[in-house]
Amino acid sequence: LKVPHRRDVPFSKLTTLGVGGLCHWLFEPITELEAQAFVRACAREGLPWRVLGGGSNLVVLGDLSMPVLRLALPKTIQREGTRICAPASHGHIALAEAAAAAGLSGLEFASGIPGSLGGAIRMNAGAYGREWVDVLTRYRFLSPEGDLVDKAPDPGEFSYRWSFLTGGRVVLSATAQLAEGDPSAIRAQVAEYRGKRGTSQPLSKRNAGCIFKNPPGQSAGRLIDQAGLKGLRIGDAEVSPEHANFLVNHGHATAAEFAELMDQVRARVLEASGVALEPEVEIWR
Ligand code: FAD
Ligand code: EPU
């Protein structure tokens, strides 16, 4: 398969949390055609594989021998009036910043969410009451068979931290419908969101964002906090004292320590409040 690839790349370098074993096969296509060739080849061979973005919502538990696809498409942004279209490999925060710099309003919510645009669409990433599906007008993806699909979002395709873009679908690009805005007002909104994040989230330590989904009408962070679990530590993995729904890596944490910590948090919240928390991060094993 003629797609650029690397062997044995540590997941500690591919994820924000910084744990996991080796990614034995990392395929990094620089064109949509190469990505399509990869998906078609895996489908033909019946080979399981995974797609990685910025690795900011992942807990990888060990080595992975199945091929991993990470798009390396050229990071160009196309603007048409108040719409912008970018490849899935574009940095998510960089895209929000580019929109703000162009005086386009609508992606302020995204300005503190790391990772790639593809990961953000797949996760329907959101913050401060807004999420991607609110601005998404079109997106392009590969079907599990490797066919190109270009469409507008339909009801039922996206919900809170969920989309149907799993099971071998690969987001290739997305178009957001934004609005002309006052550049200084956009900058002020971004600064306000960043300020809030800076005071409530442990941004100085490696982490994977919120570990558990918020149960309907509740906050997972508050439930973990109320169960008295802030500061619970196994090796170098800790329930952040700043925000209980963030687990942080003090430097040398292992995947096993995070797995154990997640299990303990889940069990103790269930015991304390009767609520069964569901992971928001994806766990690769
Ligand atoms: P990855 O972690 O690489 O992958 C996540 C999932 O997306 C995996 O299932 C992967 O297979 C899939 N995926 C990746 N790329 C593609 C693609 N091209 N096509 C199909 N599937 C793909 N999230 C929020 O929603 N709101 C927040 O406020 C927020 N704050 C965060 C703060 C911090 C400090 C951190 C570290 C994380 C935060 N997150 C937040 C979580 C994370 O940043 C988002 O979920 C992000 O959108 C994940 O993108 P990624 O490219 O890193 O995806
Ligand atoms: N809280 C506590 N203790 C804590 C943490 C939070 O009591 O340790 C309380 C707060 O005081 C607040 C409430 O819980 O009253 C909610 O907390 P916060 O405002 O920090 O928001 P959150 O619900 O914990 C969600 C998203 C974040 C997103 C923020 C801002 C989820 C799981 N989390 O957090 O997204 O950045 O809102 O919109 O939906 C992510 O998805 O990875 C993520 C970080």
Tab-separated table of C-alpha atoms and ligand atoms in Angstrom:
chain	number	residue	atom	x	y	z
A	1	LEU	CA	0.000	0.000	0.000
A	2	LYS	CA	1.602	3.275	-1.163
A	3	VAL	CA	0.634	5.463	1.771
A	4	PRO	CA	3.299	7.183	3.907
A	5	HIS	CA	3.668	5.345	7.173
A	6	ARG	CA	5.839	5.045	10.261
A	7	ARG	CA	6.531	2.059	12.496
A	8	ASP	CA	6.437	1.749	16.295
A	9	VAL	CA	5.515	5.297	17.275
A	10	PRO	CA	4.866	5.604	21.048
A	11	PHE	CA	1.297	6.623	21.876
A	12	SER	CA	2.800	8.883	24.543
A	13	LYS	CA	3.780	11.119	21.600
A	14	LEU	CA	0.440	10.769	19.802
A	15	THR	CA	-1.908	11.599	22.697
A	16	THR	CA	-2.285	14.488	25.116
A	17	LEU	CA	-2.547	12.159	28.128
A	18	GLY	CA	0.821	10.653	27.258
A	19	VAL	CA	0.300	6.983	28.040
A	20	GLY	CA	-0.045	3.780	26.041
A	21	GLY	CA	2.352	1.455	24.245
A	22	LEU	CA	3.541	1.505	20.654
A	23	CYS	CA	1.511	2.237	17.561
A	24	HIS	CA	3.053	-0.441	15.365
A	25	TRP	CA	1.614	0.876	12.088
A	26	LEU	CA	0.817	4.586	11.692
A	27	PHE	CA	-0.450	5.516	8.203
A	28	GLU	CA	-0.361	9.233	7.411
A	29	PRO	CA	-1.971	9.935	4.011
A	30	ILE	CA	-1.363	13.362	2.553
A	31	THR	CA	-4.248	13.179	0.062
A	32	GLU	CA	-7.874	12.084	0.266
A	33	LEU	CA	-7.106	9.481	-2.401
A	34	GLU	CA	-4.414	7.914	-0.220
A	35	ALA	CA	-6.828	7.846	2.736
A	36	GLN	CA	-9.391	6.196	0.497
A	37	ALA	CA	-6.836	3.604	-0.665
A	38	PHE	CA	-6.067	2.789	2.986
A	39	VAL	CA	-9.743	2.304	3.918
A	40	ARG	CA	-10.453	0.280	0.757
A	41	ALA	CA	-7.438	-1.990	1.387
A	42	CYS	CA	-8.474	-2.639	5.017
A	43	ALA	CA	-12.081	-3.317	3.944
A	44	ARG	CA	-10.915	-5.700	1.216
A	45	GLU	CA	-8.677	-7.625	3.619
A	46	GLY	CA	-11.262	-7.544	6.440
A	47	LEU	CA	-8.573	-5.911	8.583
A	48	PRO	CA	-9.610	-3.979	11.714
A	49	TRP	CA	-8.058	-0.493	11.970
A	50	ARG	CA	-8.528	2.815	13.785
A	51	VAL	CA	-8.427	6.519	13.035
A	52	LEU	CA	-6.513	8.971	15.202
A	53	GLY	CA	-6.736	12.751	15.279
A	54	GLY	CA	-4.912	14.882	17.826
A	55	GLY	CA	-5.215	12.171	20.464
A	56	SER	CA	-6.828	14.567	22.951
A	57	ASN	CA	-9.785	12.334	23.834
A	58	LEU	CA	-8.034	9.008	24.088
A	59	VAL	CA	-6.759	6.646	26.754
A	60	VAL	CA	-4.590	4.037	25.035
A	61	LEU	CA	-4.006	1.010	27.236
A	62	GLY	CA	-1.149	-0.769	25.466
A	63	ASP	CA	0.516	-1.586	22.149
A	64	LEU	CA	-1.655	-1.598	19.041
A	65	SER	CA	-0.794	-3.878	16.152
A	66	MET	CA	-3.751	-2.954	13.931
A	67	PRO	CA	-3.085	-0.120	11.473
A	68	VAL	CA	-3.895	3.396	12.606
A	69	LEU	CA	-4.837	6.141	10.140
A	70	ARG	CA	-3.879	9.727	10.925
A	71	LEU	CA	-4.695	12.198	8.177
A	72	ALA	CA	-1.910	14.553	7.146
A	73	LEU	CA	-3.887	16.509	4.529
A	74	PRO	CA	-2.538	19.990	3.667
A	75	LYS	CA	-3.940	22.447	6.202
A	76	THR	CA	-5.582	24.964	3.884
A	77	ILE	CA	-8.759	26.792	4.851
A	78	GLN	CA	-11.204	27.798	2.122
A	79	ARG	CA	-13.528	30.722	2.694
A	80	GLU	CA	-16.684	31.427	0.761
A	81	GLY	CA	-18.543	34.423	2.192
A	82	THR	CA	-19.219	33.519	5.802
A	83	ARG	CA	-18.552	29.821	5.332
A	84	ILE	CA	-15.205	28.194	5.995
A	85	CYS	CA	-14.120	24.730	4.963
A	86	ALA	CA	-11.074	22.956	6.374
A	87	PRO	CA	-9.528	19.502	6.165
A	88	ALA	CA	-10.080	17.128	9.089
A	89	SER	CA	-6.373	17.211	9.916
A	90	HIS	CA	-6.509	20.956	10.647
A	91	GLY	CA	-5.784	21.899	14.238
A	92	HIS	CA	-9.068	22.615	15.990
A	93	ILE	CA	-7.893	25.567	18.066
A	94	ALA	CA	-5.977	26.950	15.068
A	95	LEU	CA	-9.195	26.815	13.014
A	96	ALA	CA	-11.153	28.690	15.699
A	97	GLU	CA	-8.350	31.273	15.804
A	98	ALA	CA	-8.324	31.650	12.020
A	99	ALA	CA	-12.096	32.241	12.026
A	100	ALA	CA	-11.748	34.848	14.770
A	101	ALA	CA	-8.895	36.570	12.937
A	102	ALA	CA	-11.077	36.746	9.808
A	103	GLY	CA	-13.834	38.470	11.809
A	104	LEU	CA	-16.112	35.423	11.613
A	105	SER	CA	-18.185	34.576	14.663
A	106	GLY	CA	-19.468	31.117	15.613
A	107	LEU	CA	-16.375	29.118	16.580
A	108	GLU	CA	-15.551	30.994	19.787
A	109	PHE	CA	-16.693	27.940	21.766
A	110	ALA	CA	-14.024	25.861	20.012
A	111	SER	CA	-11.105	28.096	20.934
A	112	GLY	CA	-10.020	25.995	23.927
A	113	ILE	CA	-10.756	22.502	22.623
A	114	PRO	CA	-7.554	20.799	21.422
A	115	GLY	CA	-7.184	18.064	18.814
A	116	SER	CA	-8.076	18.022	15.122
A	117	LEU	CA	-11.155	19.202	13.254
A	118	GLY	CA	-11.927	15.562	12.315
A	119	GLY	CA	-11.905	14.481	15.954
A	120	ALA	CA	-14.104	17.461	16.867
A	121	ILE	CA	-16.708	16.535	14.228
A	122	ARG	CA	-16.624	12.859	15.221
A	123	MET	CA	-17.076	13.821	18.908
A	124	ASN	CA	-19.463	16.715	18.158
A	125	ALA	CA	-17.132	18.636	20.484
A	126	GLY	CA	-18.645	21.499	22.405
A	127	ALA	CA	-18.349	23.953	25.252
A	128	TYR	CA	-20.319	26.783	26.857
A	129	GLY	CA	-23.646	25.686	25.428
A	130	ARG	CA	-22.495	25.321	21.810
A	131	GLU	CA	-21.359	22.292	19.856
A	132	TRP	CA	-20.152	21.566	16.337
A	133	VAL	CA	-23.509	20.506	14.935
A	134	ASP	CA	-24.760	24.079	15.596
A	135	VAL	CA	-22.439	25.468	12.903
A	136	LEU	CA	-21.823	22.476	10.648
A	137	THR	CA	-23.383	22.840	7.176
A	138	ARG	CA	-21.568	20.166	5.181
A	139	TYR	CA	-19.038	17.465	5.750
A	140	ARG	CA	-17.152	14.937	3.703
A	141	PHE	CA	-16.298	11.474	4.917
A	142	LEU	CA	-15.264	8.016	3.785
A	143	SER	CA	-17.722	5.203	4.362
A	144	PRO	CA	-16.415	1.972	5.924
A	145	GLU	CA	-16.072	0.633	2.355
A	146	GLY	CA	-13.997	3.660	1.335
A	147	ASP	CA	-16.687	5.504	-0.651
A	148	LEU	CA	-16.675	9.309	-0.596
A	149	VAL	CA	-19.777	10.931	0.905
A	150	ASP	CA	-20.365	14.690	0.859
A	151	LYS	CA	-23.522	15.838	2.654
A	152	ALA	CA	-25.309	18.210	4.975
A	153	PRO	CA	-25.920	16.968	8.524
A	154	ASP	CA	-29.233	15.223	9.108
A	155	PRO	CA	-31.155	14.919	12.378
A	156	GLY	CA	-29.988	11.976	14.446
A	157	GLU	CA	-26.404	12.085	13.145
A	158	PHE	CA	-25.048	14.165	16.042
A	159	SER	CA	-25.874	14.511	19.727
A	160	TYR	CA	-24.072	15.362	22.980
A	161	ARG	CA	-20.441	14.181	22.543
A	162	TRP	CA	-21.625	11.635	19.990
A	163	SER	CA	-21.954	11.219	16.250
A	164	PHE	CA	-22.547	8.367	13.854
A	165	LEU	CA	-19.085	8.916	12.393
A	166	THR	CA	-17.665	5.748	13.975
A	167	GLY	CA	-17.293	2.157	12.810
A	168	GLY	CA	-14.819	2.843	10.025
A	169	ARG	CA	-16.088	6.243	8.852
A	170	VAL	CA	-13.373	8.861	8.379
A	171	VAL	CA	-14.162	12.566	8.385
A	172	LEU	CA	-12.153	14.250	5.610
A	173	SER	CA	-13.313	17.861	5.818
A	174	ALA	CA	-16.030	20.052	7.277
A	175	THR	CA	-17.706	23.345	6.439
A	176	ALA	CA	-18.979	25.717	9.110
A	177	GLN	CA	-21.592	28.404	8.564
A	178	LEU	CA	-20.364	31.409	10.550
A	179	ALA	CA	-21.502	35.024	10.716
A	180	GLU	CA	-19.794	38.386	10.230
A	181	GLY	CA	-18.853	39.607	13.672
A	182	ASP	CA	-17.089	42.484	15.346
A	183	PRO	CA	-13.434	41.324	15.662
A	184	SER	CA	-12.960	42.891	19.078
A	185	ALA	CA	-16.183	41.304	20.405
A	186	ILE	CA	-15.055	37.901	19.075
A	187	ARG	CA	-11.642	38.325	20.701
A	188	ALA	CA	-13.308	39.321	23.995
A	189	GLN	CA	-15.550	36.228	23.939
A	190	VAL	CA	-12.551	33.954	23.235
A	191	ALA	CA	-10.606	35.598	26.077
A	192	GLU	CA	-13.543	35.141	28.464
A	193	TYR	CA	-13.869	31.420	27.624
A	194	ARG	CA	-10.117	30.903	27.939
A	195	GLY	CA	-10.136	32.687	31.280
A	196	LYS	CA	-12.924	30.411	32.573
A	197	ARG	CA	-11.062	27.315	31.377
A	198	GLY	CA	-7.808	28.504	32.894
A	199	THR	CA	-9.369	28.814	36.332
A	200	SER	CA	-11.463	25.616	36.302
A	201	GLN	CA	-9.399	23.064	34.325
A	202	PRO	CA	-5.902	21.631	35.019
A	203	LEU	CA	-4.313	22.892	31.827
A	204	SER	CA	-0.714	22.733	33.095
A	205	LYS	CA	-0.749	18.923	33.348
A	206	ARG	CA	-1.176	16.296	30.628
A	207	ASN	CA	-4.805	15.133	30.475
A	208	ALA	CA	-7.497	13.963	28.042
A	209	GLY	CA	-10.195	16.511	28.865
A	210	CYS	CA	-13.247	15.322	30.766
A	211	ILE	CA	-13.095	11.583	31.368
A	212	PHE	CA	-16.802	10.900	31.876
A	213	LYS	CA	-19.888	12.281	30.135
A	214	ASN	CA	-22.182	14.522	32.130
A	215	PRO	CA	-25.274	12.459	32.999
A	216	PRO	CA	-28.483	14.248	31.901
A	217	GLY	CA	-28.999	17.282	34.140
A	218	GLN	CA	-25.929	16.512	36.236
A	219	SER	CA	-22.229	17.244	36.275
A	220	ALA	CA	-19.821	14.306	36.398
A	221	GLY	CA	-17.181	16.627	37.888
A	222	ARG	CA	-19.462	17.605	40.746
A	223	LEU	CA	-20.450	13.971	41.417
A	224	ILE	CA	-16.792	12.863	41.555
A	225	ASP	CA	-15.970	15.854	43.753
A	226	GLN	CA	-18.895	15.147	46.101
A	227	ALA	CA	-17.719	11.540	46.409
A	228	GLY	CA	-14.519	13.005	47.894
A	229	LEU	CA	-12.249	11.758	45.141
A	230	LYS	CA	-10.234	14.872	44.242
A	231	GLY	CA	-6.548	14.071	44.762
A	232	LEU	CA	-7.103	10.289	44.608
A	233	ARG	CA	-3.807	9.097	43.127
A	234	ILE	CA	-2.473	5.838	41.764
A	235	GLY	CA	1.194	6.190	40.882
A	236	ASP	CA	1.449	9.276	38.703
A	237	ALA	CA	-2.250	9.271	37.695
A	238	GLU	CA	-4.456	11.557	39.764
A	239	VAL	CA	-8.023	12.860	39.958
A	240	SER	CA	-7.289	16.539	39.433
A	241	PRO	CA	-7.717	18.639	42.570
A	242	GLU	CA	-8.783	21.495	40.243
A	243	HIS	CA	-11.536	19.706	38.306
A	244	ALA	CA	-12.624	16.238	39.413
A	245	ASN	CA	-13.633	15.055	35.927
A	246	PHE	CA	-10.060	15.495	34.673
A	247	LEU	CA	-7.480	12.806	35.375
A	248	VAL	CA	-3.955	14.159	35.118
A	249	ASN	CA	-0.575	12.592	34.378
A	250	HIS	CA	2.117	13.822	36.749
A	251	GLY	CA	4.789	12.710	34.331
A	252	HIS	CA	5.336	8.971	34.465
A	253	ALA	CA	1.819	7.568	34.785
A	254	THR	CA	1.131	4.276	33.035
A	255	ALA	CA	-1.913	3.214	31.088
A	256	ALA	CA	-2.661	0.606	33.771
A	257	GLU	CA	-2.728	3.327	36.441
A	258	PHE	CA	-5.274	5.337	34.463
A	259	ALA	CA	-7.405	2.248	33.828
A	260	GLU	CA	-7.381	1.438	37.544
A	261	LEU	CA	-8.132	5.047	38.518
A	262	MET	CA	-11.081	5.216	36.100
A	263	ASP	CA	-12.483	1.972	37.525
A	264	GLN	CA	-12.159	3.219	41.091
A	265	VAL	CA	-13.770	6.581	40.318
A	266	ARG	CA	-16.678	4.896	38.559
A	267	ALA	CA	-17.218	2.404	41.383
A	268	ARG	CA	-17.015	5.016	44.131
A	269	VAL	CA	-19.378	7.465	42.414
A	270	LEU	CA	-21.851	4.621	41.916
A	271	GLU	CA	-21.580	3.780	45.603
A	272	ALA	CA	-21.860	7.419	46.744
A	273	SER	CA	-24.617	8.667	44.440
A	274	GLY	CA	-26.071	5.687	42.583
A	275	VAL	CA	-25.029	7.212	39.250
A	276	ALA	CA	-23.175	5.001	36.736
A	277	LEU	CA	-20.797	7.320	34.864
A	278	GLU	CA	-20.120	6.610	31.201
A	279	PRO	CA	-16.670	7.348	29.715
A	280	GLU	CA	-16.450	10.356	27.442
A	281	VAL	CA	-12.921	9.489	26.358
A	282	GLU	CA	-12.393	6.610	23.987
A	283	ILE	CA	-10.409	3.696	25.383
A	284	TRP	CA	-8.138	1.845	22.976
A	285	ARG	CA	-6.997	-1.594	23.999
B	1	FAD	P1	-8.803	11.906	19.040
B	1	FAD	O1	-8.608	11.965	20.504
B	1	FAD	O2	-7.609	11.627	18.203
B	1	FAD	O3	-9.935	10.833	18.714
B	1	FAD	C1	-11.181	10.884	19.374
B	1	FAD	C2	-12.186	10.026	18.600
B	1	FAD	O4	-12.392	10.608	17.315
B	1	FAD	C3	-11.667	8.613	18.330
B	1	FAD	O5	-12.796	7.777	18.325
B	1	FAD	C4	-11.094	8.688	16.932
B	1	FAD	O6	-11.112	7.435	16.291
B	1	FAD	C5	-12.075	9.668	16.299
B	1	FAD	N1	-11.502	10.434	15.172
B	1	FAD	C6	-10.414	11.238	15.156
B	1	FAD	N2	-10.244	11.781	13.935
B	1	FAD	C7	-11.257	11.301	13.153
B	1	FAD	C8	-11.632	11.475	11.785
B	1	FAD	N3	-10.933	12.250	10.935
B	1	FAD	N4	-12.734	10.820	11.351
B	1	FAD	C9	-13.465	10.006	12.170
B	1	FAD	N5	-13.156	9.805	13.466
B	1	FAD	C10	-12.062	10.449	13.950
B	1	FAD	N6	-13.956	18.156	24.274
B	1	FAD	C11	-15.104	18.868	24.208
B	1	FAD	O7	-16.052	18.439	23.519
B	1	FAD	N7	-15.267	20.036	24.876
B	1	FAD	C12	-14.275	20.573	25.628
B	1	FAD	O8	-14.469	21.627	26.218
B	1	FAD	C13	-13.029	19.868	25.697
B	1	FAD	N8	-12.014	20.365	26.419
B	1	FAD	C14	-10.825	19.688	26.458
B	1	FAD	C15	-9.749	20.259	27.160
B	1	FAD	C16	-8.527	19.609	27.202
B	1	FAD	C17	-7.395	20.204	27.975
B	1	FAD	C18	-8.360	18.353	26.521
B	1	FAD	C19	-7.039	17.641	26.546
B	1	FAD	C20	-9.426	17.792	25.832
B	1	FAD	C21	-10.666	18.454	25.791
B	1	FAD	N9	-11.752	17.924	25.086
B	1	FAD	C22	-12.920	18.638	25.009
B	1	FAD	C23	-11.656	16.583	24.455
B	1	FAD	C24	-11.079	16.575	23.027
B	1	FAD	O9	-10.248	17.700	22.830
B	1	FAD	C25	-12.168	16.576	21.973
B	1	FAD	O10	-12.973	15.427	22.076
B	1	FAD	C26	-11.567	16.635	20.548
B	1	FAD	O11	-12.569	17.002	19.641
B	1	FAD	C27	-10.948	15.316	20.095
B	1	FAD	O12	-10.281	15.531	18.876
B	1	FAD	P2	-8.959	14.709	18.498
B	1	FAD	O13	-8.587	15.073	17.108
B	1	FAD	O14	-7.910	14.895	19.531
B	1	FAD	O15	-9.523	13.237	18.542
B	2	EPU	N1	-17.849	21.126	39.700
B	2	EPU	C1	-17.566	20.748	40.987
B	2	EPU	N2	-16.369	20.132	41.233
B	2	EPU	C2	-15.463	19.881	40.252
B	2	EPU	C3	-15.771	20.240	38.932
B	2	EPU	C4	-16.987	20.880	38.683
B	2	EPU	O1	-18.361	20.952	41.888
B	2	EPU	O2	-14.422	19.319	40.559
B	2	EPU	C5	-19.113	21.843	39.437
B	2	EPU	C6	-18.831	23.278	39.000
B	2	EPU	O3	-18.681	24.118	40.126
B	2	EPU	C7	-20.059	23.603	38.175
B	2	EPU	C8	-20.441	22.256	37.562
B	2	EPU	O4	-19.789	21.253	38.345
B	2	EPU	O5	-21.107	24.035	38.999
B	2	EPU	C9	-20.028	22.143	36.090
B	2	EPU	O6	-18.611	22.299	35.963
B	2	EPU	P1	-17.932	23.011	34.706
B	2	EPU	O7	-18.549	24.352	34.492
B	2	EPU	O8	-16.463	22.930	34.884
B	2	EPU	O9	-18.395	22.164	33.476
B	2	EPU	P2	-18.428	20.613	33.259
B	2	EPU	O10	-19.853	20.206	33.112
B	2	EPU	O11	-17.608	19.879	34.239
B	2	EPU	C10	-18.458	20.686	30.657
B	2	EPU	C11	-17.795	19.851	29.608
B	2	EPU	C12	-16.416	20.382	29.286
B	2	EPU	C13	-16.510	21.835	28.840
B	2	EPU	C14	-17.182	22.651	29.954
B	2	EPU	C15	-17.437	24.089	29.535
B	2	EPU	C16	-18.536	17.532	29.740
B	2	EPU	C17	-18.267	16.173	30.285
B	2	EPU	N3	-17.673	18.481	30.080
B	2	EPU	O12	-17.699	20.507	31.844
B	2	EPU	O13	-15.911	19.611	28.203
B	2	EPU	O14	-15.234	22.361	28.592
B	2	EPU	O15	-18.479	22.064	30.256
B	2	EPU	O16	-18.494	24.133	28.628
B	2	EPU	O17	-19.509	17.728	29.002
B	2	EPU	C18	-14.686	17.653	27.598
B	2	EPU	O18	-15.697	17.293	27.005
B	2	EPU	O19	-13.622	16.997	27.577
B	2	EPU	C19	-14.719	18.913	28.344
B	2	EPU	C20	-13.690	19.362	29.049
